[in-house]
Coordinates of C-alpha atoms and ligand atoms in Angstrom, one line a residue:
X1 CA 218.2 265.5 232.2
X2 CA 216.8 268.3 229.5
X3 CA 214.8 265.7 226.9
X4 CA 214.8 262.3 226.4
X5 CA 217.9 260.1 227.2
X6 CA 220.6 259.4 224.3
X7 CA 221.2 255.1 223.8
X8 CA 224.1 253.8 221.1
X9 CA 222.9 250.6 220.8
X10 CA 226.1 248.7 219.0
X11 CA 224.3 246.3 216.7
X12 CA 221.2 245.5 215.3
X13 CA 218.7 244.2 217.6
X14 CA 215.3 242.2 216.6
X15 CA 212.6 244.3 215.5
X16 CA 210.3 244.5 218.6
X17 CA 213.3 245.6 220.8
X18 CA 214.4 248.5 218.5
X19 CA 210.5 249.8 218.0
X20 CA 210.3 249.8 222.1
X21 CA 214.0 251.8 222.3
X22 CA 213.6 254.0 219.7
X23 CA 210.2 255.1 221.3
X24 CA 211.4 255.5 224.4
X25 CA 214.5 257.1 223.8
X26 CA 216.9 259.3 221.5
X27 CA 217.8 256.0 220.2
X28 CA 221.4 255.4 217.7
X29 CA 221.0 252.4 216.5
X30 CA 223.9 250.8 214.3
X31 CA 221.9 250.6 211.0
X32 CA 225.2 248.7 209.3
X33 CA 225.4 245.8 212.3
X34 CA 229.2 245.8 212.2
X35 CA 231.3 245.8 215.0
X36 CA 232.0 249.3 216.5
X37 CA 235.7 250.3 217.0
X38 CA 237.4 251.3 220.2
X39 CA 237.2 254.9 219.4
X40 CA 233.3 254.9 218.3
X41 CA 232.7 253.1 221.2
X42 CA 234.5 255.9 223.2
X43 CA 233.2 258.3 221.3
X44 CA 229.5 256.7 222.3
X45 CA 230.7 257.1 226.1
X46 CA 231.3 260.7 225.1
X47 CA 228.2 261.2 223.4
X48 CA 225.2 259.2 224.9
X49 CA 223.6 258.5 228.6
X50 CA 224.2 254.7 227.8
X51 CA 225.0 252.4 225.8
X52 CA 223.7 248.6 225.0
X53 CA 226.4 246.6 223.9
X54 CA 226.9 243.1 223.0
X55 CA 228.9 240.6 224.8
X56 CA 231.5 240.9 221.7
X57 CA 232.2 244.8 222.4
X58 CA 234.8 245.7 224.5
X59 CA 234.2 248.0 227.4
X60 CA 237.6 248.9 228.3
X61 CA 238.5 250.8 231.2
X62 CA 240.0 253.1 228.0
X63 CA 236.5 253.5 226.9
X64 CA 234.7 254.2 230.1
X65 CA 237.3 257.0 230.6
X66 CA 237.0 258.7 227.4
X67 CA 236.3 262.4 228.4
X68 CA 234.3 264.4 229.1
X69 CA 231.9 260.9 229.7
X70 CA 227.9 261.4 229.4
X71 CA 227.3 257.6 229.6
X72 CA 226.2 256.8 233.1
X73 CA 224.9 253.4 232.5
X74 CA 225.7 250.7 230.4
X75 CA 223.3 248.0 229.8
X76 CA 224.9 244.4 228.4
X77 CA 222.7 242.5 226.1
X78 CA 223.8 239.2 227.5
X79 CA 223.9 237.2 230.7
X80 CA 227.5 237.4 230.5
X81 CA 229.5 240.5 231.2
X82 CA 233.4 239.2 231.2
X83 CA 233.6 241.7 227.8
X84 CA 233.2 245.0 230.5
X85 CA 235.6 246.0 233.0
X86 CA 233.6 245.9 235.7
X87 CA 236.4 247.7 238.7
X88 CA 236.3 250.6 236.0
X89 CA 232.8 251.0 235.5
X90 CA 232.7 251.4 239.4
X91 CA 235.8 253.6 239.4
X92 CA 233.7 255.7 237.1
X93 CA 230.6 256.0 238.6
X94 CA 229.1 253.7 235.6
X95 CA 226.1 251.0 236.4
X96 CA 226.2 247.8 234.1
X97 CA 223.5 245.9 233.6
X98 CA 222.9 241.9 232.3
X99 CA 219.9 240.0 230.8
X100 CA 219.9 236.6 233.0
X101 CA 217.4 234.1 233.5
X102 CA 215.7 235.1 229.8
X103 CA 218.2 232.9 228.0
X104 CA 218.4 229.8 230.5
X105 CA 216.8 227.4 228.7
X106 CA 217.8 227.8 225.5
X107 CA 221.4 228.2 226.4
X108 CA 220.8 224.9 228.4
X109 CA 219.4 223.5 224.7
X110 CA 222.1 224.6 222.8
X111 CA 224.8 222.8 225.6
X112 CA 222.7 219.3 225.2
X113 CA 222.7 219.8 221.5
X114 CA 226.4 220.1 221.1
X115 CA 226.4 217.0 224.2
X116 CA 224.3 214.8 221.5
X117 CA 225.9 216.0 218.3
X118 CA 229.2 215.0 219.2
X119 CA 228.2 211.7 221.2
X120 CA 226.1 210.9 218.3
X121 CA 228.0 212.3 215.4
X122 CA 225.9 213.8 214.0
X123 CA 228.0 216.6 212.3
X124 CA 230.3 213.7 210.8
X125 CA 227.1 212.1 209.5
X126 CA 225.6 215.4 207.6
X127 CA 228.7 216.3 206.3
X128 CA 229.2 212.5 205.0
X129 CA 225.6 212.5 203.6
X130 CA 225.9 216.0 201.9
X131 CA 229.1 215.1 200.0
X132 CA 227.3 212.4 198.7
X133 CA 229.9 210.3 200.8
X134 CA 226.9 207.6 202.1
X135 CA 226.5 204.4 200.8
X136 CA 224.0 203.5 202.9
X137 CA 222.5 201.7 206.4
X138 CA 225.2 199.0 207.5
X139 CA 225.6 198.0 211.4
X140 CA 229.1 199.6 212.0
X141 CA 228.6 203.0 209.8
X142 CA 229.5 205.8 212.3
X143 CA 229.0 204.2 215.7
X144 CA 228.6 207.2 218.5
X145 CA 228.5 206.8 222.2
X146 CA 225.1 206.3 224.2
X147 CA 224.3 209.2 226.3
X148 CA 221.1 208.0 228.1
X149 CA 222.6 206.7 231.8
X150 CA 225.9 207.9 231.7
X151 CA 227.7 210.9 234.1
X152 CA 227.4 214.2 233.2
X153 CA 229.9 216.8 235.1
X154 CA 228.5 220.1 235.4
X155 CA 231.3 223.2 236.4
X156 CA 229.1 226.0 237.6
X157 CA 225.6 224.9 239.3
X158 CA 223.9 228.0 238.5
X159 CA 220.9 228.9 236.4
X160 CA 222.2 227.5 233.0
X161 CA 223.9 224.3 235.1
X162 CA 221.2 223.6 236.5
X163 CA 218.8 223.6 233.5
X164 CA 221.2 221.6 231.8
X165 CA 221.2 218.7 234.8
X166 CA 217.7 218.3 234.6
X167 CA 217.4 218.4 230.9
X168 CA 220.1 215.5 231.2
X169 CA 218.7 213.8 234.1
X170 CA 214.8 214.3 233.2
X171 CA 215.4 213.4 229.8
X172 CA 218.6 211.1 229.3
X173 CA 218.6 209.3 233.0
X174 CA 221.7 210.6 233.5
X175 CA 223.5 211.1 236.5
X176 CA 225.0 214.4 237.6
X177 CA 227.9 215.3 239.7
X178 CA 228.3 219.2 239.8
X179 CA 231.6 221.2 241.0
X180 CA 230.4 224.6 242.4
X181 CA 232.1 226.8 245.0
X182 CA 228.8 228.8 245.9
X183 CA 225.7 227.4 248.1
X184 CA 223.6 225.9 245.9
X185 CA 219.4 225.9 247.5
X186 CA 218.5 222.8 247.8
X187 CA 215.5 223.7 246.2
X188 CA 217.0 224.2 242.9
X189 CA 218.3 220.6 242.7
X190 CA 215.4 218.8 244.4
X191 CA 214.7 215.4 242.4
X192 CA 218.0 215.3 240.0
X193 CA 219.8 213.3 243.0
X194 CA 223.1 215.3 242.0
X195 CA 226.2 214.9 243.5
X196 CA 228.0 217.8 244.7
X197 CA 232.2 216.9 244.2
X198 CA 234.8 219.0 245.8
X199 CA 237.1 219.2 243.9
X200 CA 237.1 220.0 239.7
X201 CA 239.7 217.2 239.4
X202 CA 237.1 214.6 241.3
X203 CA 234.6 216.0 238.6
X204 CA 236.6 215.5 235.5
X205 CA 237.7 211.8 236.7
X206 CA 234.4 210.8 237.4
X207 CA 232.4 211.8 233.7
X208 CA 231.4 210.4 231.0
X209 CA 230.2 214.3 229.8
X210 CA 231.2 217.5 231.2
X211 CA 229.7 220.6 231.0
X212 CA 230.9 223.7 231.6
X213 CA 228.9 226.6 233.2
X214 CA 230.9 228.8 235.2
X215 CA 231.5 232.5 234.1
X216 CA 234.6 233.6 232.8
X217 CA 236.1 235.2 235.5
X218 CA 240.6 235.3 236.3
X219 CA 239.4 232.4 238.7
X220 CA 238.0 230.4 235.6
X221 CA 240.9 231.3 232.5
X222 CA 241.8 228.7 231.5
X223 CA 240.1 225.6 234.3
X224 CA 240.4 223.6 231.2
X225 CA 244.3 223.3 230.1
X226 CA 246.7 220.4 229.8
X227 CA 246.7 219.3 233.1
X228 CA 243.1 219.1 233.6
X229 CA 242.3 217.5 230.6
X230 CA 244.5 215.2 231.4
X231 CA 242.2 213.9 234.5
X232 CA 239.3 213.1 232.0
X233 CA 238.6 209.9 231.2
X234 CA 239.8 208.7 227.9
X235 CA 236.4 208.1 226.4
X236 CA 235.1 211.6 227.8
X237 CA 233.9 214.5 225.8
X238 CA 233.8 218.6 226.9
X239 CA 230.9 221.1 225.9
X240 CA 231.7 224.5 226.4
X241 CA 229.0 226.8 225.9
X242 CA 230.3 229.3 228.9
X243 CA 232.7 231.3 227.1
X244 CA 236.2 230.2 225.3
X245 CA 238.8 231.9 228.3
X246 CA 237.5 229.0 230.6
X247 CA 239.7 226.8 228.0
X248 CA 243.0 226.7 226.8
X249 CA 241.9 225.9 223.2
X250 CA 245.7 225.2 222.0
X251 CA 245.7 222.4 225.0
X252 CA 242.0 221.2 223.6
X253 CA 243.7 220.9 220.1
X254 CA 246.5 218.8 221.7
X255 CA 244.0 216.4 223.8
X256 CA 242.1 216.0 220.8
X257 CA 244.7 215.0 218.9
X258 CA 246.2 213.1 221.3
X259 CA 243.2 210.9 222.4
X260 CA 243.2 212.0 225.9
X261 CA 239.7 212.4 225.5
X262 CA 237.2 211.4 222.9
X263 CA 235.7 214.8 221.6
X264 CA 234.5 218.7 221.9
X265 CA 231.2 219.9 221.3
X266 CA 231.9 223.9 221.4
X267 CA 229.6 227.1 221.1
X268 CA 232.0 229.5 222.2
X269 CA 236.0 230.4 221.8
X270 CA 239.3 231.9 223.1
X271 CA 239.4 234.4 220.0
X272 CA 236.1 234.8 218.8
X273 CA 235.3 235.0 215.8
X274 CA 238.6 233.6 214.9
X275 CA 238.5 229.2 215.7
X276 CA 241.8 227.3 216.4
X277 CA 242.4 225.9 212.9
X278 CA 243.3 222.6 214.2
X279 CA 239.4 222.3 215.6
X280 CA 238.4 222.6 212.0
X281 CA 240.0 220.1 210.5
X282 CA 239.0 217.4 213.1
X283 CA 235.8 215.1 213.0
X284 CA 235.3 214.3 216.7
X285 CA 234.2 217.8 217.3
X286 CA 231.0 220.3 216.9
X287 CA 231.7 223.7 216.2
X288 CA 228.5 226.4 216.8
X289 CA 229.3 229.7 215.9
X290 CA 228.1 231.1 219.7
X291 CA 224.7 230.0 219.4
X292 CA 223.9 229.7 222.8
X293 CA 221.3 232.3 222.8
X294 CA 219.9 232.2 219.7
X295 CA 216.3 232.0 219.1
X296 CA 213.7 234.7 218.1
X297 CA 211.9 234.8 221.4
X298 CA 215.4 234.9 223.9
X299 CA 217.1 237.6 221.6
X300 CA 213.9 239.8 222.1
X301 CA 213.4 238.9 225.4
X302 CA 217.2 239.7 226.0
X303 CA 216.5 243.0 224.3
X304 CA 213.3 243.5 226.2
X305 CA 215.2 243.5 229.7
X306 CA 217.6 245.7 228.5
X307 CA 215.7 248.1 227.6
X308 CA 213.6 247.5 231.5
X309 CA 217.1 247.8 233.2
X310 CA 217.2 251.6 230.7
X311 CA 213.7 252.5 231.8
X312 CA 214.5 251.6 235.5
X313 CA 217.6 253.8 235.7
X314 CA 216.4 256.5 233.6
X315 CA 213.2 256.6 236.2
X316 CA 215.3 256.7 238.9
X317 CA 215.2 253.3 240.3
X318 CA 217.8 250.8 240.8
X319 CA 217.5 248.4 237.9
X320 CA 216.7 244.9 238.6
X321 CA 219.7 243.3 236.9
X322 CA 222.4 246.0 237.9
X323 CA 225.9 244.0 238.3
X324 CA 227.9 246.7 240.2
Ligands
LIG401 C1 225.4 235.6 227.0 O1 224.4 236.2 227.2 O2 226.4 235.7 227.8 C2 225.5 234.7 225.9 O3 226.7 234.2 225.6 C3 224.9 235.4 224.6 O4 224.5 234.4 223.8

């Protein structure tokens, strides 16, 4: 390749990361930080050897065929990669990249926030307090639900499951079942004495929390709908800080409504940015605007392994987090 490899990077990235790109590379950075449209991201495939996108732009098989394509790799900032079609990106000769184990723990901190919040009501209780709604300390004034001891159900054992079950189990004594339909090392679960169910309906009948951690795959759309919700126990509550396709968020609306289970603490959504506006208006939830991620030091180390996965590929080498 005659000079240094072109990068559209398709939003702002923290500081550090966009120093290390631009020096490395012929580097497009999207000085505005809006989404870019399915034509600008064509026309990126059109005009760059990769791209870095976000796990809210679209990589359509339409955009990895634009023609004549120069991009040869793209590199996802983010652990998932559901927003890229993979089959085309192999039909096209085009690596993808990810950024896992970087944002583990504090995707795993963000699920056992929203696992607290709701149990504890805590969103209910600021939003009481800042409309100057409190009248003070009295012994039934928003009574929650103990956490410490009870079950928590984990769908999808691996790194982010699994940092959530000992957070939970280390820290709250609670007990984990996990639903997983991969080989899970024994090492990796050593001292949280969790239960391995077979089935996700054995799992949702037998917890008190449930978590989900699964990747959002044609296999997951939609685990969560009417009928499963309907095997949780009445006094259950979901956290869903995979991604929003694993639930049917109309059929959450319903169960909410409808008692079948007690609340929702959510980071992520079928529509994003766009939230079912019957979620809103209810108090038994907690609604994160995909935080999962979201601390200065994971968003640069997400950054920084992108931008390895770039150096890797542009040297020739088979990058360590290639997906395809
Ligand atoms: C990911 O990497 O998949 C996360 O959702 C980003 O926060």
């Amino acid at each position: 390749m005659a000079g240094r490899p072109r990068v559209v990077v398709t939003r702002r990235l923290p500081g550090p990361v966009e120093a290390k790109l631009t020096e490395a590379f012929d580097t497009v950075l999207n000085v505005e930080d809006r989404a870019l449209t399915p034509d600008e991201l064509a026309e990126a495939v059109r005009s760059a050897d990769a791209l870095l996108p976000t796990v809210t732009d679209r990589i359509t098989a339409e955009v990895l065929s634009a023609e004549p394509r120069r991009t040869a790799i793209v590199a996802n900032f983010g652990v998932g990669y559901n927003n890229i079609d993979i089959a085309a990106a192999k039909a096209n000769g085009v690596v993808v990249t990810n950024t896992p184990d970087v944002l583990t723990d504090c995707t795993a901190d963000t699920a056992m926030t929203l696992l607290l919040s709701v149990a504890r009501r805590a969103g209910e209780g600021e939003r009481q307090l800042r409309a100057g709604a409190w009248t003070g300390w009295r012994p039934t004034h928003l009574l929650g639900t103990k956490v410490t001891g009870k079950t928590l159900g984990i769908v999808g054992m691996g790194r982010i499951g699994r940092a959530v079950a000992r957070r939970a189990h280390h820290g709250f004594g609670m007990r984990i079942l996990y639903f997983e339909p991969f080989p899970v090392p024994e090492t990796e679960i050593a001292g949280l004495d969790a239960q391995r169910v077979d089935s996700l309906e054995e799992l949702l009948a037998g917890s008190d929390f449930v978590s989900l951690h699964c990747p959002a795959t044609p296999e997951t759309h939609h685990l969560i709908n009417a009928e499963t919700l309907g095997t949780m126990k009445p006094g259950a509550f979901l956290i869903n800080s995979a991604r929003g396709d694993v639930v049917d968020e109309a059929a959450l609306v319903e169960a909410l409504g409808a008692g079948t289970i007690a609340g929702a603490g959510l980071d992520v959504y079928e529509g994003e940015p766009r939230v079912s506006p019957g979620l809103l208006e209810m108090e038994n939830v907690v609604l994160f605007p995909h935080l999962g991620s979201a601390t200065k030091e994971t968003r640069v180390a997400m950054g920084l392994r992108a931008f390895e996965n770039l150096l890797a590929f542009f040297r020739g080498d088979r990058p360590r987090d290639r997906v395809n």
